[in-house]
mmCIF file of C-alpha atoms and ligand atoms in Angstrom:
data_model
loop_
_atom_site.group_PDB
_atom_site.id
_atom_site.type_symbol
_atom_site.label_atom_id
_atom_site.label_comp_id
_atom_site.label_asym_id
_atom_site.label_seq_id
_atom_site.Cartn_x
_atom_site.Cartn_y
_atom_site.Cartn_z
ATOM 1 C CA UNK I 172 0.000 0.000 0.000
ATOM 2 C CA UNK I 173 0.998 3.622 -0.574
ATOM 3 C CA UNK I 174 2.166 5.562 2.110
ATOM 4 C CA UNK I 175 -0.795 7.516 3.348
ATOM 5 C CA UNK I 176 -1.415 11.310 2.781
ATOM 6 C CA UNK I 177 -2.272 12.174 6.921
ATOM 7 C CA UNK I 178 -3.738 10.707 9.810
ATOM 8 C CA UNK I 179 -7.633 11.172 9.714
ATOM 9 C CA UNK I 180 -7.225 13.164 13.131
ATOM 10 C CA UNK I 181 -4.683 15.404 11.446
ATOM 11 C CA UNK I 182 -7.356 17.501 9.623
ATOM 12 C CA UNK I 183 -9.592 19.780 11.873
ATOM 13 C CA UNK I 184 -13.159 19.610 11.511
ATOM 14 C CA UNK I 185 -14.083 22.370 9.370
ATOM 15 C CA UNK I 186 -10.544 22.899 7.566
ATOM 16 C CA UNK I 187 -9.258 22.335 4.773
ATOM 17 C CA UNK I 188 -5.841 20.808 3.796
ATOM 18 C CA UNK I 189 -3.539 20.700 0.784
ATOM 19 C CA UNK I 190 -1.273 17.984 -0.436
ATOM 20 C CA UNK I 191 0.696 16.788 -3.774
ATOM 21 C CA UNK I 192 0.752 12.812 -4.745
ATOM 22 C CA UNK I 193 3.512 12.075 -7.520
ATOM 23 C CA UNK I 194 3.167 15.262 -9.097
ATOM 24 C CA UNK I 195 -0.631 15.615 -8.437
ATOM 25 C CA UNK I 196 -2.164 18.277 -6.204
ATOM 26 C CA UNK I 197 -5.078 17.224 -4.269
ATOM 27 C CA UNK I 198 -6.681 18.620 -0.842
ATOM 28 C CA UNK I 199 -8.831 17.383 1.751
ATOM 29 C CA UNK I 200 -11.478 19.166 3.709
ATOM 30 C CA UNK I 201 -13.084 17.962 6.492
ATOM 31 C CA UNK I 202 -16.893 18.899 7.461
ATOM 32 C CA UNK I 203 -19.087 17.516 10.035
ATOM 33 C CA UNK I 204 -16.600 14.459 10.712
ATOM 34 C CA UNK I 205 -16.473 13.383 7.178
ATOM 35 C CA UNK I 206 -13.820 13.859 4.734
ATOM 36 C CA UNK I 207 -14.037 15.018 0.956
ATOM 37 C CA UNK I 208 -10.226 14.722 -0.956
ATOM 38 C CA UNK I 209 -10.606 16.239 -4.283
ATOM 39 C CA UNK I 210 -8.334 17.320 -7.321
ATOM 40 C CA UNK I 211 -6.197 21.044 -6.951
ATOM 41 C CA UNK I 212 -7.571 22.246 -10.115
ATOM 42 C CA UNK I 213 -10.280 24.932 -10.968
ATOM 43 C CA UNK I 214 -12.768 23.738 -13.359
ATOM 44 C CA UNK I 215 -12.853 27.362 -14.756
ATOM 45 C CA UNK I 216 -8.532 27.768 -15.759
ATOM 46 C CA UNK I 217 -7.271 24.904 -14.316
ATOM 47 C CA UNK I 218 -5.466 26.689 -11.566
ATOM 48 C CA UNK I 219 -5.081 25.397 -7.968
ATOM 49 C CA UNK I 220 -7.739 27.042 -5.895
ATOM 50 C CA UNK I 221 -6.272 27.739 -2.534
ATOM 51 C CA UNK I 222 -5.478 31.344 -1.475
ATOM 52 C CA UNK I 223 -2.342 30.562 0.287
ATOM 53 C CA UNK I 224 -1.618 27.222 2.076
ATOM 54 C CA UNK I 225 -3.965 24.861 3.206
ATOM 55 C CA UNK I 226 -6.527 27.696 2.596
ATOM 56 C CA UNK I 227 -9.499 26.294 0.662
ATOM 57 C CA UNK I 228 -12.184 27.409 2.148
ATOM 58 C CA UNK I 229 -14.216 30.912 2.188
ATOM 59 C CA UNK I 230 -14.535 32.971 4.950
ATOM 60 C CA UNK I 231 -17.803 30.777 6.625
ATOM 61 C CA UNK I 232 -15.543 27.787 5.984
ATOM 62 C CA UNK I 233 -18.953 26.342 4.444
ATOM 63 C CA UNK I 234 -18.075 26.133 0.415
ATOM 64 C CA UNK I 235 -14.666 25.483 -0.950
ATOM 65 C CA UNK I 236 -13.580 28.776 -3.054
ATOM 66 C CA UNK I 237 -11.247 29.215 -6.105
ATOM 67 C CA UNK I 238 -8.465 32.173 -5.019
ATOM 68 C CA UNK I 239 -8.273 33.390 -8.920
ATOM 69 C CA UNK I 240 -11.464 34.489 -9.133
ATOM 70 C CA UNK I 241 -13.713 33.355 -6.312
ATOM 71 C CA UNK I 242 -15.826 30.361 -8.052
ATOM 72 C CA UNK I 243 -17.651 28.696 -4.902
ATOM 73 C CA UNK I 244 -18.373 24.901 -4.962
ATOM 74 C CA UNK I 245 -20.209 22.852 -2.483
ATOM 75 C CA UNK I 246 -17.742 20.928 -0.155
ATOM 76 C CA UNK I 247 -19.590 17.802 -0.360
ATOM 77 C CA UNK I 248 -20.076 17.512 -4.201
ATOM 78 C CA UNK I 249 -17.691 19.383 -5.279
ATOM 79 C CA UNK I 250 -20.459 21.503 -7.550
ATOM 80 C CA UNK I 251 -19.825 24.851 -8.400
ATOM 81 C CA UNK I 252 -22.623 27.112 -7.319
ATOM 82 C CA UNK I 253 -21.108 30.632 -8.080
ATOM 83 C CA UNK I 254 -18.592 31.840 -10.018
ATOM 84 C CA UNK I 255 -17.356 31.870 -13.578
ATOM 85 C CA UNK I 256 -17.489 27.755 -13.641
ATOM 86 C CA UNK I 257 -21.264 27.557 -12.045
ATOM 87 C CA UNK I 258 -22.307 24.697 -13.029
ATOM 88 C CA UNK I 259 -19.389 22.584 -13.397
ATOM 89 C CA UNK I 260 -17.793 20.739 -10.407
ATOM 90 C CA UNK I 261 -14.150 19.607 -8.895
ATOM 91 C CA UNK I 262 -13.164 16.471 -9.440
ATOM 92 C CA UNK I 263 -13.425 14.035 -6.842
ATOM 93 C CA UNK I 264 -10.965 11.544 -5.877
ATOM 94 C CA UNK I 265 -11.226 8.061 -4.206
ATOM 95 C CA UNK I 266 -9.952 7.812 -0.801
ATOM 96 C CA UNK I 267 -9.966 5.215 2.292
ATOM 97 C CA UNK I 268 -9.293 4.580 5.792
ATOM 98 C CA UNK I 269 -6.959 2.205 7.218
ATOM 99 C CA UNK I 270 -6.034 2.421 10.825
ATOM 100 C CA UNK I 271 -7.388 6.216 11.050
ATOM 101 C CA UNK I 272 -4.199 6.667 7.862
ATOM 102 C CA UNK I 273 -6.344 8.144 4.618
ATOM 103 C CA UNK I 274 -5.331 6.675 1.735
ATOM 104 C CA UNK I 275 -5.779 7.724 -1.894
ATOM 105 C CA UNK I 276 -6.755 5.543 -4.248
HETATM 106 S S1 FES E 191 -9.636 29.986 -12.155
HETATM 107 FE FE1 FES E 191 -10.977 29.405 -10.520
HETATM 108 S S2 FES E 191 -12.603 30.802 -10.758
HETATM 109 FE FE2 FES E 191 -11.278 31.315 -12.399
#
């Protein structure tokens, strides 16, 4: 098995974290005790989305929110609700637990 990207524990609830996978930049956000991991990459340019790091969340901490120019998506679809991308979503990416370790898949 791969080596695993944090300890389920390690991410707050209600916070967001950032991490890169053989080249590939992924993040993780945690809301009421469940975790969503999905691709670093704006539906709208293709950019990563965080505002500085481990920063992927708005203000509220309730939608996840693109830095370049503030598309909102839903943390637990991924769906893009505002923005210049409404309508599109993040891509989401498979994930377990082993031993509290998340593991991508
Ligand atoms: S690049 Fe994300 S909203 Fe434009």
């Amino acid at each position: 098995m791969s080596r695993p990207l944090c300890h389920f524990n390690d991410i707050p609830e209600g916070e967001s974290r950032g991490f890169t996978v053989e080249g590939m930049a992924l993040f993780a956000v945690k809301k009421d005790a469940e975790l969503y991991l999905y691709k670093n990459e704006c539906p709208h340019l293709g950019v990563n989305l965080e505002w500085k790091e481990d920063e992927f969340l708005d203000l509220d901490g309730e939608l996840i929110e693109c830095a370049m120019h503030g598309a909102l998506f839903q943390i637990t679809d991924g769906h893009c609700i505002a923005g210049p991308c409404q309508g599109e979503s993040l891509k989401p990416l498979p994930w377990k637990m082993d031993d509290g370790q998340v593991y991508l898949l």
